[in-house]
mmCIF file of C-alpha atoms and ligand atoms in Angstrom:
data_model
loop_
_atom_site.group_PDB
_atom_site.id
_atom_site.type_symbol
_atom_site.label_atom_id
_atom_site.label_comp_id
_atom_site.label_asym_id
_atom_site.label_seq_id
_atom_site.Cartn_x
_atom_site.Cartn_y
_atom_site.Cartn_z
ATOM 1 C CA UNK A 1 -76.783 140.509 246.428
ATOM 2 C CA UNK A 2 -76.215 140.346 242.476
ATOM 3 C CA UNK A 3 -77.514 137.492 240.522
ATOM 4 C CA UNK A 4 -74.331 136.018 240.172
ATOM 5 C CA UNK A 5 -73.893 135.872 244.216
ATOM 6 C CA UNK A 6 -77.059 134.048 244.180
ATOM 7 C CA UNK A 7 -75.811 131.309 241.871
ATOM 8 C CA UNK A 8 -72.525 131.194 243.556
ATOM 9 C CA UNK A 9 -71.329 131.907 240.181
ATOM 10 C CA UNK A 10 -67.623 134.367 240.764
ATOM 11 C CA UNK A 11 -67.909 137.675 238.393
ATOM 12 C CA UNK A 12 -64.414 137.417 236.380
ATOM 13 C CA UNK A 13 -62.198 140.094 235.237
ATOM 14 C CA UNK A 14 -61.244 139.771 231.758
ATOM 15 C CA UNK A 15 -57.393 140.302 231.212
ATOM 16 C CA UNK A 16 -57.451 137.389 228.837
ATOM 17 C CA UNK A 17 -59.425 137.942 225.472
ATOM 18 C CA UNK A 18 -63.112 138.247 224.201
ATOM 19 C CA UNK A 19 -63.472 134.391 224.962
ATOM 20 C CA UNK A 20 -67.134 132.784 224.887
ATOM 21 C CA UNK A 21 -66.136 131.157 227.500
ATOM 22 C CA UNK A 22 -65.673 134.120 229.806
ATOM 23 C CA UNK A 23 -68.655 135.660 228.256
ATOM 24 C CA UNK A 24 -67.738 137.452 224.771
ATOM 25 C CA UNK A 25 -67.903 141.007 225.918
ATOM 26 C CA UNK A 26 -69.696 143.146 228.085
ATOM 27 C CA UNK A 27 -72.755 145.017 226.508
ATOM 28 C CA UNK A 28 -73.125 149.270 226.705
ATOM 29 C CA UNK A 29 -76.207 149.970 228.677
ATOM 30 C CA UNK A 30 -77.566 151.699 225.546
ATOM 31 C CA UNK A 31 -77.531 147.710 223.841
ATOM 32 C CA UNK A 32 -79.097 146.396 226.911
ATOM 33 C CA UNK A 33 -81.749 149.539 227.112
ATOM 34 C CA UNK A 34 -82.662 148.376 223.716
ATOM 35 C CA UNK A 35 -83.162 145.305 223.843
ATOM 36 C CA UNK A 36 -85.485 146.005 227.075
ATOM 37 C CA UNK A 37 -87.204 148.010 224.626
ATOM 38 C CA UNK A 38 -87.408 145.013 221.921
ATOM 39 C CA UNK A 39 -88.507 142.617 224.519
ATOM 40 C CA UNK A 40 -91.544 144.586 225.837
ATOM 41 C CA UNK A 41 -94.064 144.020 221.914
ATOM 42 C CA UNK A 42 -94.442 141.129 219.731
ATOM 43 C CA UNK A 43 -93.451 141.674 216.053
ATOM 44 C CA UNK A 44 -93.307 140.159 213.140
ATOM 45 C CA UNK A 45 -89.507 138.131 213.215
ATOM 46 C CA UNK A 46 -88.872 138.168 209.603
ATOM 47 C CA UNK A 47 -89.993 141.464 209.042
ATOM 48 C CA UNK A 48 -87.344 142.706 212.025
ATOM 49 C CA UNK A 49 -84.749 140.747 210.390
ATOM 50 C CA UNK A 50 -84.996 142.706 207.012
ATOM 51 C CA UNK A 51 -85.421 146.387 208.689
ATOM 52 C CA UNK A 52 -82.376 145.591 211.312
ATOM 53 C CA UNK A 53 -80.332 143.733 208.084
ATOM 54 C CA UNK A 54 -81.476 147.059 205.994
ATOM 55 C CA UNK A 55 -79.669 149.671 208.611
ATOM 56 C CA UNK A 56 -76.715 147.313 209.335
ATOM 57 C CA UNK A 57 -76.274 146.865 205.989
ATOM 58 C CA UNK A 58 -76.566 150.669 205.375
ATOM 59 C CA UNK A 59 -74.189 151.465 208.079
ATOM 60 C CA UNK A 60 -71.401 149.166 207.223
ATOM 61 C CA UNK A 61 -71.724 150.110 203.572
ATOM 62 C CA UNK A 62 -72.646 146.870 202.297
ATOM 63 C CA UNK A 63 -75.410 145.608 199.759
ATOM 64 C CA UNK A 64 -77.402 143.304 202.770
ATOM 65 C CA UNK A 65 -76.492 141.975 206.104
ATOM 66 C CA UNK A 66 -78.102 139.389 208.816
ATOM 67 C CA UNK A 67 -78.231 138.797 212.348
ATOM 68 C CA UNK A 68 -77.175 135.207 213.170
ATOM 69 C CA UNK A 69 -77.558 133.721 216.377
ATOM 70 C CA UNK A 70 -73.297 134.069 216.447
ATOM 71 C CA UNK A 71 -70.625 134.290 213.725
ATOM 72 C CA UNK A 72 -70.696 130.331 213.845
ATOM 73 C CA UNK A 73 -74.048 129.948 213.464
ATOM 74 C CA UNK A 74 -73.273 132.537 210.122
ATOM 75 C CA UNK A 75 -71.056 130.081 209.166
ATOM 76 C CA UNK A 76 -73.843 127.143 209.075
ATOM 77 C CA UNK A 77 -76.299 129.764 207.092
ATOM 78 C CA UNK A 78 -73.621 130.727 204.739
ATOM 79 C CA UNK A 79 -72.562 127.805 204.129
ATOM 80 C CA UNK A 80 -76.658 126.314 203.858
ATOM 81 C CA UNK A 81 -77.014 129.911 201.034
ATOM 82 C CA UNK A 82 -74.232 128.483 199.205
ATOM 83 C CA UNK A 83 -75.370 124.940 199.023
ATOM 84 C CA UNK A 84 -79.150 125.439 198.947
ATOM 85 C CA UNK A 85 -79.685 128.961 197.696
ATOM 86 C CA UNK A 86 -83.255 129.690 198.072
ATOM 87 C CA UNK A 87 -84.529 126.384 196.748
ATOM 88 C CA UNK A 88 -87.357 125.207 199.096
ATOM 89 C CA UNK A 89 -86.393 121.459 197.803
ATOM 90 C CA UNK A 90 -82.956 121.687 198.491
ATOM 91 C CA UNK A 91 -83.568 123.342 201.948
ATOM 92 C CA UNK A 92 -85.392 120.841 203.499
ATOM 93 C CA UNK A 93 -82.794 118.190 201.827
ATOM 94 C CA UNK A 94 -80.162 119.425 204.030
ATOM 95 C CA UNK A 95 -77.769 118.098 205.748
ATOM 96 C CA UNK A 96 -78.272 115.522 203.044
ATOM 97 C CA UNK A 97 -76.376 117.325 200.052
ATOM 98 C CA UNK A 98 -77.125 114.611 196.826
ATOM 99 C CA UNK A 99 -77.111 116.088 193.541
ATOM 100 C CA UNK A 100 -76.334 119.671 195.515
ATOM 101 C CA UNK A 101 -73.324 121.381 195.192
ATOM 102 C CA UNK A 102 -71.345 120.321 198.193
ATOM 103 C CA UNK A 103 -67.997 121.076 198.143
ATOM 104 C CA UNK A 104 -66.276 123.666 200.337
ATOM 105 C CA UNK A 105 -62.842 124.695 199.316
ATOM 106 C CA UNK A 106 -60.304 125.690 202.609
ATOM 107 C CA UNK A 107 -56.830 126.297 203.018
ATOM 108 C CA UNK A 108 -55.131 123.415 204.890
ATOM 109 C CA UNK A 109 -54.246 125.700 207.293
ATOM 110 C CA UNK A 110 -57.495 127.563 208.239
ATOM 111 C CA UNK A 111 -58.451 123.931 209.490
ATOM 112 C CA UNK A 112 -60.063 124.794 213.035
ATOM 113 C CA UNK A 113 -62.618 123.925 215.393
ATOM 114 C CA UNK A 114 -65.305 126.576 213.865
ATOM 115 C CA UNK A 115 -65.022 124.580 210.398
ATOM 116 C CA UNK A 116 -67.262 121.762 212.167
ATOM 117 C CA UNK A 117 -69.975 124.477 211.661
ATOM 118 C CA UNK A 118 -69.356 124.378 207.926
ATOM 119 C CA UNK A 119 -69.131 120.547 208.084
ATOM 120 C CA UNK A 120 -72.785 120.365 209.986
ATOM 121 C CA UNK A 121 -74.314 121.237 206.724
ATOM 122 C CA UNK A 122 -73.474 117.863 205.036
ATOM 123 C CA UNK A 123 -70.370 119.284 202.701
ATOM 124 C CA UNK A 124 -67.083 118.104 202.055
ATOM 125 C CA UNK A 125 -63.998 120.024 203.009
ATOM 126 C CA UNK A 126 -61.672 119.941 200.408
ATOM 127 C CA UNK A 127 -58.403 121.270 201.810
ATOM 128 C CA UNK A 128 -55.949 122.861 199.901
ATOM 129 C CA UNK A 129 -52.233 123.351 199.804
ATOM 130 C CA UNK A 130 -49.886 123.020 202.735
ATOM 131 C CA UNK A 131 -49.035 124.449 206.738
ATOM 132 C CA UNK A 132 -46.313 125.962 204.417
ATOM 133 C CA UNK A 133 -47.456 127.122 201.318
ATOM 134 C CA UNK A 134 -50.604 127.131 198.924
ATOM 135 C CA UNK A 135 -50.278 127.319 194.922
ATOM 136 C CA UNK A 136 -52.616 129.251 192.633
ATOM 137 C CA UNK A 137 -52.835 126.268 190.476
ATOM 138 C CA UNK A 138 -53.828 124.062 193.339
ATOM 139 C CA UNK A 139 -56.887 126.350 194.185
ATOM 140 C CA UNK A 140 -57.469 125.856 190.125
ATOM 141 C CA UNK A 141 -57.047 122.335 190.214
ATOM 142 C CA UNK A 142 -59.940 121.921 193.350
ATOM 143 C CA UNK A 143 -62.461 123.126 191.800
ATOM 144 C CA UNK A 144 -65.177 121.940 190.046
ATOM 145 C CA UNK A 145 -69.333 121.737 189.057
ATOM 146 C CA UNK A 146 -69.711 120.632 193.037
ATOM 147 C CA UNK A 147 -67.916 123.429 194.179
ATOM 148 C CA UNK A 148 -70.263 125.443 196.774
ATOM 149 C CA UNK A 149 -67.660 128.012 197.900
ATOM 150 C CA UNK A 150 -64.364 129.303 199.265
ATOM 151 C CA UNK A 151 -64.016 129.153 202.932
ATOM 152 C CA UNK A 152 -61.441 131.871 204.364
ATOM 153 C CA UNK A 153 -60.908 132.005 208.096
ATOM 154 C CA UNK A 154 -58.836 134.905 209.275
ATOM 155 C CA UNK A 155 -57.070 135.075 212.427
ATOM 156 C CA UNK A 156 -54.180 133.177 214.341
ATOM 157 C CA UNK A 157 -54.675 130.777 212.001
ATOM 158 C CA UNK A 158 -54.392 132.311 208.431
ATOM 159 C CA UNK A 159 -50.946 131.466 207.444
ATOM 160 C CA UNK A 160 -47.968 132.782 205.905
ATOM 161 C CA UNK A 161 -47.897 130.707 203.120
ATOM 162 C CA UNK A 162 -51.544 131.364 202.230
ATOM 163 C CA UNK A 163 -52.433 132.667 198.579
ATOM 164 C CA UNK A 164 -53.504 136.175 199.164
ATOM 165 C CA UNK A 165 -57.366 136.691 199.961
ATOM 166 C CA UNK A 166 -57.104 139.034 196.708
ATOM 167 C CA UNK A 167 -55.776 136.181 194.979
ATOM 168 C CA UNK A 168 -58.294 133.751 195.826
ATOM 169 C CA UNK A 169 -61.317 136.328 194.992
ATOM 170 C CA UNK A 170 -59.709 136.777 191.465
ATOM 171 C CA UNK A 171 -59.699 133.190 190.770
ATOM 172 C CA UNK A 172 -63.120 132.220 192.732
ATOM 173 C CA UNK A 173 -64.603 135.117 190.363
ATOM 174 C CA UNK A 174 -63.758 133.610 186.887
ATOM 175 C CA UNK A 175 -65.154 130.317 188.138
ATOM 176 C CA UNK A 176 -68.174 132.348 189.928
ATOM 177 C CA UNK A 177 -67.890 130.447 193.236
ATOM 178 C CA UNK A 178 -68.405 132.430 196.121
ATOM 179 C CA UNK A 179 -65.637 133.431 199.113
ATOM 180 C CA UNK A 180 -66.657 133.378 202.698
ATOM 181 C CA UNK A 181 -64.902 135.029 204.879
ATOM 182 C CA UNK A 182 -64.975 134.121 208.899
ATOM 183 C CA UNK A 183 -63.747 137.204 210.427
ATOM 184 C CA UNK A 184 -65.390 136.618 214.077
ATOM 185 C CA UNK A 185 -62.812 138.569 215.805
ATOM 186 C CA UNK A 186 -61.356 140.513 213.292
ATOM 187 C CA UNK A 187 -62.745 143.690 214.595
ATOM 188 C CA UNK A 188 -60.602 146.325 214.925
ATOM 189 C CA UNK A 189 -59.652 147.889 212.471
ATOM 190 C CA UNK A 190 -63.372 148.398 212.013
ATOM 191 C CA UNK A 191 -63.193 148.858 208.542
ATOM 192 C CA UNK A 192 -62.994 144.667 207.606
ATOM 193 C CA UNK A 193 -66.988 145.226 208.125
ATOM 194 C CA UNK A 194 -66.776 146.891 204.389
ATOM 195 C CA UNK A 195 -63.376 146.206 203.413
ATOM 196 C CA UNK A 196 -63.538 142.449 202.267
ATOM 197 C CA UNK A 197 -67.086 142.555 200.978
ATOM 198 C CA UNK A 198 -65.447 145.891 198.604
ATOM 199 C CA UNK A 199 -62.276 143.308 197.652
ATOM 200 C CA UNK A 200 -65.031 140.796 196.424
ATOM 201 C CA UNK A 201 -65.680 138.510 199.534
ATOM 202 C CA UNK A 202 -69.247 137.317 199.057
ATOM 203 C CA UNK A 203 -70.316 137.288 202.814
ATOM 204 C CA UNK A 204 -68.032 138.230 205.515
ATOM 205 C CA UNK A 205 -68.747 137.089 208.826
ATOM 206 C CA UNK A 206 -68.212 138.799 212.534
ATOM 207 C CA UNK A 207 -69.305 137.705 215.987
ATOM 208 C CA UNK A 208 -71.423 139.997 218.072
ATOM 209 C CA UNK A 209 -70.270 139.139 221.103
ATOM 210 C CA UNK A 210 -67.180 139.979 220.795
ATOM 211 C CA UNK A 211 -65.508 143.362 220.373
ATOM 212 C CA UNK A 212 -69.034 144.426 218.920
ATOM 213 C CA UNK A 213 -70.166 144.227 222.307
ATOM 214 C CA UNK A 214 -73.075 143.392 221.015
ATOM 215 C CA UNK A 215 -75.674 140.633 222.410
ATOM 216 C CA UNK A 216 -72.997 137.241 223.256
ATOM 217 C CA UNK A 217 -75.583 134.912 220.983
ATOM 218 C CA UNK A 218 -75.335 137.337 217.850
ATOM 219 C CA UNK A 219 -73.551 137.694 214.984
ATOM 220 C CA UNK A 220 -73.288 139.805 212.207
ATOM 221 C CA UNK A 221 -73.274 138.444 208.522
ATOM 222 C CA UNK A 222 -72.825 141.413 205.622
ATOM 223 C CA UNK A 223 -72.558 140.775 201.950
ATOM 224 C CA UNK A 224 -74.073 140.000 198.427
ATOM 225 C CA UNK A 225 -77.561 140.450 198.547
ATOM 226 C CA UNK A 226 -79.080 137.562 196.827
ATOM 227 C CA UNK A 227 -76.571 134.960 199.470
ATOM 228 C CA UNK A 228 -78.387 137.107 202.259
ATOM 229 C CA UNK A 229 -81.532 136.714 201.479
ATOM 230 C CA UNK A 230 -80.821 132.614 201.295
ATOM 231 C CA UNK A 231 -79.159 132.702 204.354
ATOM 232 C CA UNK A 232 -82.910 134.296 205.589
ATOM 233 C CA UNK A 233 -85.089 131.573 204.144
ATOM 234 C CA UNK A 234 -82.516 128.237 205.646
ATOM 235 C CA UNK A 235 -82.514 130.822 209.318
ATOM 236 C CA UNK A 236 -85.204 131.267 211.992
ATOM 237 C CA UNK A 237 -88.365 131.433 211.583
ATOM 238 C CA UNK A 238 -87.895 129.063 208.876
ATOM 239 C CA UNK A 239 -88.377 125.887 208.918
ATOM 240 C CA UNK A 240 -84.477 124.329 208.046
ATOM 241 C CA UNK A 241 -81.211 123.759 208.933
ATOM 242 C CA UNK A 242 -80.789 127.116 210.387
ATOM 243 C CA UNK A 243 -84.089 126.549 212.591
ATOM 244 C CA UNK A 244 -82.511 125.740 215.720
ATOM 245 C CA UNK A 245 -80.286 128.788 215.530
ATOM 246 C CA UNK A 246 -82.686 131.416 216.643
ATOM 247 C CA UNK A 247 -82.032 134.598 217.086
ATOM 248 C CA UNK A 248 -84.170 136.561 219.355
ATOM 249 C CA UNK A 249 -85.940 140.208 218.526
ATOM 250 C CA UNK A 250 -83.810 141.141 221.661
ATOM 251 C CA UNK A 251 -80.538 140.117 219.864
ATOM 252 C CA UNK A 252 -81.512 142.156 216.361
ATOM 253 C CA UNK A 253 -82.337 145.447 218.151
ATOM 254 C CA UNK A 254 -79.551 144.704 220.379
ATOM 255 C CA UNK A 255 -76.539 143.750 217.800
ATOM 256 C CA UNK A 256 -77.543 146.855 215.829
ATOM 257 C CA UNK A 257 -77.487 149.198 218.206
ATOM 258 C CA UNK A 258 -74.100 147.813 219.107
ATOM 259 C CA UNK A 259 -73.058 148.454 215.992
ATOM 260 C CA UNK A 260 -74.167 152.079 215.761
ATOM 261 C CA UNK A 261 -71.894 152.544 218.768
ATOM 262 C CA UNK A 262 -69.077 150.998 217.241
ATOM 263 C CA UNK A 263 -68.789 152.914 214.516
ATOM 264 C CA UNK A 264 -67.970 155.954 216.885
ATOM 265 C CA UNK A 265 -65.592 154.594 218.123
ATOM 266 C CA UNK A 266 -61.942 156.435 218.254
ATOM 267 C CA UNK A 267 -60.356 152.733 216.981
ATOM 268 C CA UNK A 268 -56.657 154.605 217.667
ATOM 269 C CA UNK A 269 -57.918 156.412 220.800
ATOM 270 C CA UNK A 270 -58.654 153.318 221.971
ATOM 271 C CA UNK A 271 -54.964 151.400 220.747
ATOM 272 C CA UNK A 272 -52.816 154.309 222.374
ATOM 273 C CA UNK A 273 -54.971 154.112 225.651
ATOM 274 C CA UNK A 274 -54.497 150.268 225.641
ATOM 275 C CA UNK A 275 -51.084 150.920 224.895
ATOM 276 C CA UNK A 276 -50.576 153.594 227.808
ATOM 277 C CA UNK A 277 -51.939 150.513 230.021
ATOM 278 C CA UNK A 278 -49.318 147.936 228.646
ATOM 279 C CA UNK A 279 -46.196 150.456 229.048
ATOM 280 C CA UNK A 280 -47.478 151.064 232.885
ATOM 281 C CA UNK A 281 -47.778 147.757 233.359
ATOM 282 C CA UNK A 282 -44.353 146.806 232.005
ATOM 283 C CA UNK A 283 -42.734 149.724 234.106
ATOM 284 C CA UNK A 284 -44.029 148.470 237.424
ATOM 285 C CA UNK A 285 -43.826 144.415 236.821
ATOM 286 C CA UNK A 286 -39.860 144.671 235.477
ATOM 287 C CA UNK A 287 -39.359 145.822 239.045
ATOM 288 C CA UNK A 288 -40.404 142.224 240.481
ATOM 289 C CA UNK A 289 -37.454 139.730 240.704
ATOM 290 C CA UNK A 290 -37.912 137.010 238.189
ATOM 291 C CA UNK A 291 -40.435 138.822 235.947
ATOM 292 C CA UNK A 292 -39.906 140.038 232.704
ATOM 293 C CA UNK A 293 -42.789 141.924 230.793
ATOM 294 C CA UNK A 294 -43.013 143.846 227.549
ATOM 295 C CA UNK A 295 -45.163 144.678 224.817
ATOM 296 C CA UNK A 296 -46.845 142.319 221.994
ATOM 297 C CA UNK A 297 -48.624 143.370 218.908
ATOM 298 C CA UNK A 298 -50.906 142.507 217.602
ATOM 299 C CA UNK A 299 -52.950 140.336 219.722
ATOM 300 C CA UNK A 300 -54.448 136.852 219.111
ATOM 301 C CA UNK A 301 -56.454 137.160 216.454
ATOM 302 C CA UNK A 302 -54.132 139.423 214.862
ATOM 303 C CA UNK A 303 -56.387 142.857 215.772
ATOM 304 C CA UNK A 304 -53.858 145.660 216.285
ATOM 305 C CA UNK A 305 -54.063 146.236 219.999
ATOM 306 C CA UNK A 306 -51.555 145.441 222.130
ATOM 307 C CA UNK A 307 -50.904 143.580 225.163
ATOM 308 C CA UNK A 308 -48.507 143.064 227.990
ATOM 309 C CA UNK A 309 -46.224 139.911 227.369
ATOM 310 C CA UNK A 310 -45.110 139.052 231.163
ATOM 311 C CA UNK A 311 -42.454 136.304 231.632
ATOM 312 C CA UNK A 312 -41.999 134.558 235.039
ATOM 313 C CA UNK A 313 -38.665 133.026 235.856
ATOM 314 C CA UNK A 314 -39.921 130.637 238.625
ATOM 315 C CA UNK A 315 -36.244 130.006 240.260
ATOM 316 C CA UNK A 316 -36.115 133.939 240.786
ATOM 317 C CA UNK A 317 -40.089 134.549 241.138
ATOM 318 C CA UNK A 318 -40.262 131.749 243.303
ATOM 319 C CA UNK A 319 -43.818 130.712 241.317
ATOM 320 C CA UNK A 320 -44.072 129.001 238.385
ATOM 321 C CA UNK A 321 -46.472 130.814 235.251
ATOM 322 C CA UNK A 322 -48.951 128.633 236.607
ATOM 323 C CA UNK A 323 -49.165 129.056 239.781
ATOM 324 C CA UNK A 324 -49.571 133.027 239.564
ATOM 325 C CA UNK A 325 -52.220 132.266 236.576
ATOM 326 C CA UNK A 326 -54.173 129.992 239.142
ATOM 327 C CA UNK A 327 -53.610 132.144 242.161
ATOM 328 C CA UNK A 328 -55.395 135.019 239.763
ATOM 329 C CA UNK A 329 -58.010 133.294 239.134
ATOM 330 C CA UNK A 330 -58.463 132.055 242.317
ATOM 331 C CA UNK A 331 -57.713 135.330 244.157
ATOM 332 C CA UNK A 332 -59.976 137.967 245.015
ATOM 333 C CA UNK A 333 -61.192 139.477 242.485
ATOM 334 C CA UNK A 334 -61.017 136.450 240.175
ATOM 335 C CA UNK A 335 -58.753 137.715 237.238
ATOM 336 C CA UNK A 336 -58.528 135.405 233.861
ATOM 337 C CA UNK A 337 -55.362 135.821 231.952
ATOM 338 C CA UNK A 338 -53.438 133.936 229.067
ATOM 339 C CA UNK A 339 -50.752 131.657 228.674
ATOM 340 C CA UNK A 340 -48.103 132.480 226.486
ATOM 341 C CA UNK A 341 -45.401 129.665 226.008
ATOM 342 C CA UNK A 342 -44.297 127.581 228.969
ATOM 343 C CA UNK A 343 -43.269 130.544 231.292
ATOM 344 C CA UNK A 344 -45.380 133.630 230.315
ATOM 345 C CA UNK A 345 -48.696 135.289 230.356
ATOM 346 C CA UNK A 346 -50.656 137.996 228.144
ATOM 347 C CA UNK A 347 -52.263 140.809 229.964
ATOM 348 C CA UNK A 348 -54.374 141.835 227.718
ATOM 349 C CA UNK A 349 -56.469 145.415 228.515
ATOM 350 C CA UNK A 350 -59.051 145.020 225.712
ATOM 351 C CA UNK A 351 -61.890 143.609 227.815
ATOM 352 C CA UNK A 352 -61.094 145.534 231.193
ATOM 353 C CA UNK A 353 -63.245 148.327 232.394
ATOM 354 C CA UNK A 354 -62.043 151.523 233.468
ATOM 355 C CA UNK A 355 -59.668 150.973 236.347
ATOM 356 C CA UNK A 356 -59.752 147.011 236.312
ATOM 357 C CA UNK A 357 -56.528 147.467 235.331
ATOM 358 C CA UNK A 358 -55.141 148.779 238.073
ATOM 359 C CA UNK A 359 -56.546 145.915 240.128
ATOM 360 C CA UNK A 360 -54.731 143.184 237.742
ATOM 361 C CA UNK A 361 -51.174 144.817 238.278
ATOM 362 C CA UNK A 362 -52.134 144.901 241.989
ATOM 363 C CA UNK A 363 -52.964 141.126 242.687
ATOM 364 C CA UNK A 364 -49.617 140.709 240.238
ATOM 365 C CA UNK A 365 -47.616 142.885 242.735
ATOM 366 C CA UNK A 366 -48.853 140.850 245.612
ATOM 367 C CA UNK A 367 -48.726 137.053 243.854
ATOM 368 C CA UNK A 368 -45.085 137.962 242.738
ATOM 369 C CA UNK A 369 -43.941 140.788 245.174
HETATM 370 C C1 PLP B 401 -65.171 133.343 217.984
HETATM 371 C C2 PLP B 401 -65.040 132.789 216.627
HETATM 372 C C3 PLP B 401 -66.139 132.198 215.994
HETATM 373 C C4 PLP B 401 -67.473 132.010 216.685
HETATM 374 O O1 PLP B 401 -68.108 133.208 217.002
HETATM 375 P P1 PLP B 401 -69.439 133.162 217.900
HETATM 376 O O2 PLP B 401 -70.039 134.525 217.737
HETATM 377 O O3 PLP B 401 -68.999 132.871 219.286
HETATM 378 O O4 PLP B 401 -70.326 132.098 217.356
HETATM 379 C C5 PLP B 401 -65.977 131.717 214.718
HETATM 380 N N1 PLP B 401 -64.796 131.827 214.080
HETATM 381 C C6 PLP B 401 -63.716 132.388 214.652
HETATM 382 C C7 PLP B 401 -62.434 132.466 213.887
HETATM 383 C C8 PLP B 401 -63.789 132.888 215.955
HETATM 384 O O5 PLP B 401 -62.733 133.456 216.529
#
């Protein structure tokens, strides 16, 4: 009987996305191996911090890097490193940001739930441009002595309109304000774990727990040095704002040895695989009455990896979209998928094992068949 049994808590198959909700990812046995290995000594925390930031930071050819407990939890220590630097006084000040620079400039339309963990360290967003469109002059214009930094969140909800990251670095640079980037799950194309940093960015943020596969509660923060090393003194063990966001010897030893893997990785390997899966699956779903399916690229959060795009007709399917998304979860195996619009779901094969797979098109074939 597995642990999950036990609980009465249903393993899920992941045809959705690398949601925290579901559970991030799924760790290689080599991460979990060595984090066994981490658990079994005491050590020195801070000292593990700076050897583990020292290889990360030499394998993902950046100046320094961190292990946060999560990318938003790098968010709140960024954030804390550029309001409070290294300053013991203005460390223990926090969330209260008098006299401190506390402004945080963000496009109007990065505005998303993970900016709360910006907000949690007592700054002001100051939101710039439109949904539409953002002006050079109106990233000028905002700011100013109590600017902090430059917020950039990348993903589904970067916009069009948006002044070009490039852009922004030039300007940030002549005022010397730093740019944070949140790239959480912007992971592939592996490279953004060098690629902004070299552009400029300050600190660039990624979640472990997602397509890292490393430890769910870690994240990996890479960047200018002097930044990291404030983001150390507001984190764990330290006594701050960053206190109650430990991270765990387990979660170091683990997220870098996630990392190690991932840099292996065959990145387009891996897309033409995934997109072998999506073309099957298209082949044998267009067969069902009232279904539609066909490929979409890139995914959610804009990584290039496809996934299946399936469209149920319910007056020819005889089910509505979500009916067959609750009879797949509900089924056996559970299977979590995504909606897409008001009659379709992504299959997406970038969480599913080896084979799992071949058990979401079956359960499809007999919900719709
Ligand atoms: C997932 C995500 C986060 C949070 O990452 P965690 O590692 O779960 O803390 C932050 N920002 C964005 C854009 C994300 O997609």
């Amino acid at each position: 009987m597995s642990i999950y049994d036990e609980l009465g808590v249903r393993p899920i198959i992941n045809a959705s996305a690398t949601l925290t909700r579901l559970g991030g990812s799924v760790m290689a046995p080599e991460v979990v191996d060595a984090m066994q290995e981490a658990s079994r000594h005491f050590v020195d925390l801070d000292l593990l911090q700076r050897r583990v930031g020292e290889r990360l930071a030499e394998l993902t050819h950046n100046e320094a890097a961190y292990v946060s407990c999560g990318a938003a939890a790098g968010l709140v220590l960024a954030t804390a490193a550029c309001v409070a630097g290294a300053n013991p006084a203005a460390i223990a000040q926090l969330p209260d940001t008098t006299g401190l620079k506390n402004e945080v400039i963000i496009h109007k339309s990065h505005r998303n739930g993970y900016d709360h963990a910006v907000r949690q360290v007592g700054v002001k967003l100051v939101e710039i441009g439109s949904a539409l469109s953002t002006a050079a002059w109106e990233l000028e214009a905002a700011i100013n002595e109590k600017t902090a930094a430059i917020f950039w969140f990348q993903g589904g909800m970067t916009g069009r309109g948006d002044l070009p990251l490039s852009k922004v670095i030039e300007i940030a640079n002549l005022h010397n304000v730093p740019v944070v980037v949140d790239g959480a799950a912007q992971v592939p194309p592996t490279e953004n774990l060098w690629k902004w940093t070299q552009m400029g960015v300050a600190l660039a943020i990624f979640s472990g727990g997602k397509d890292l596969h490393g430890p769910q509660s870690s994240g990996l923060v890479v960047g200018r040095k002097d930044l990291i090393e404030a983001m150390r003194v507001n984190g764990n063990p330290n006594q701050g704002i960053g206190r109650p966001m430990k991270v765990g010897k387990e979660e170091m030893v683990g997220l870098l040895k996630a990392v190690e893997l991932y840099l292996q990785i065959d990145q387009e390997a891996r897309a033409s695989q995934d997109d072998e899966t999506v073309a099957g699956w298209c082949i044998e779903l267009n067969k069902l009455s009232g279904v539609q399916a066909e490929r979409s690229f890139p995914n959610e959060a804009g990584q290039p990896l496809p996934r299946a795009l399936v469209r149920i007709d319910a007056s020819k399917a005889g089910q509505a979209r979500d009916d067959v998304v609750a009879a797949l979860l509900n089924g056996a195996p559970a299977i979590a998928v995504s909606n897409a619009g008001e009659d379709g779901i992504y299959l997406n094969p970038m969480t599913l094992a080896d084979g799992e797979e071949e058990i979401v098109l079956r359960r499809l074939q007999e919900i719709l068949g």
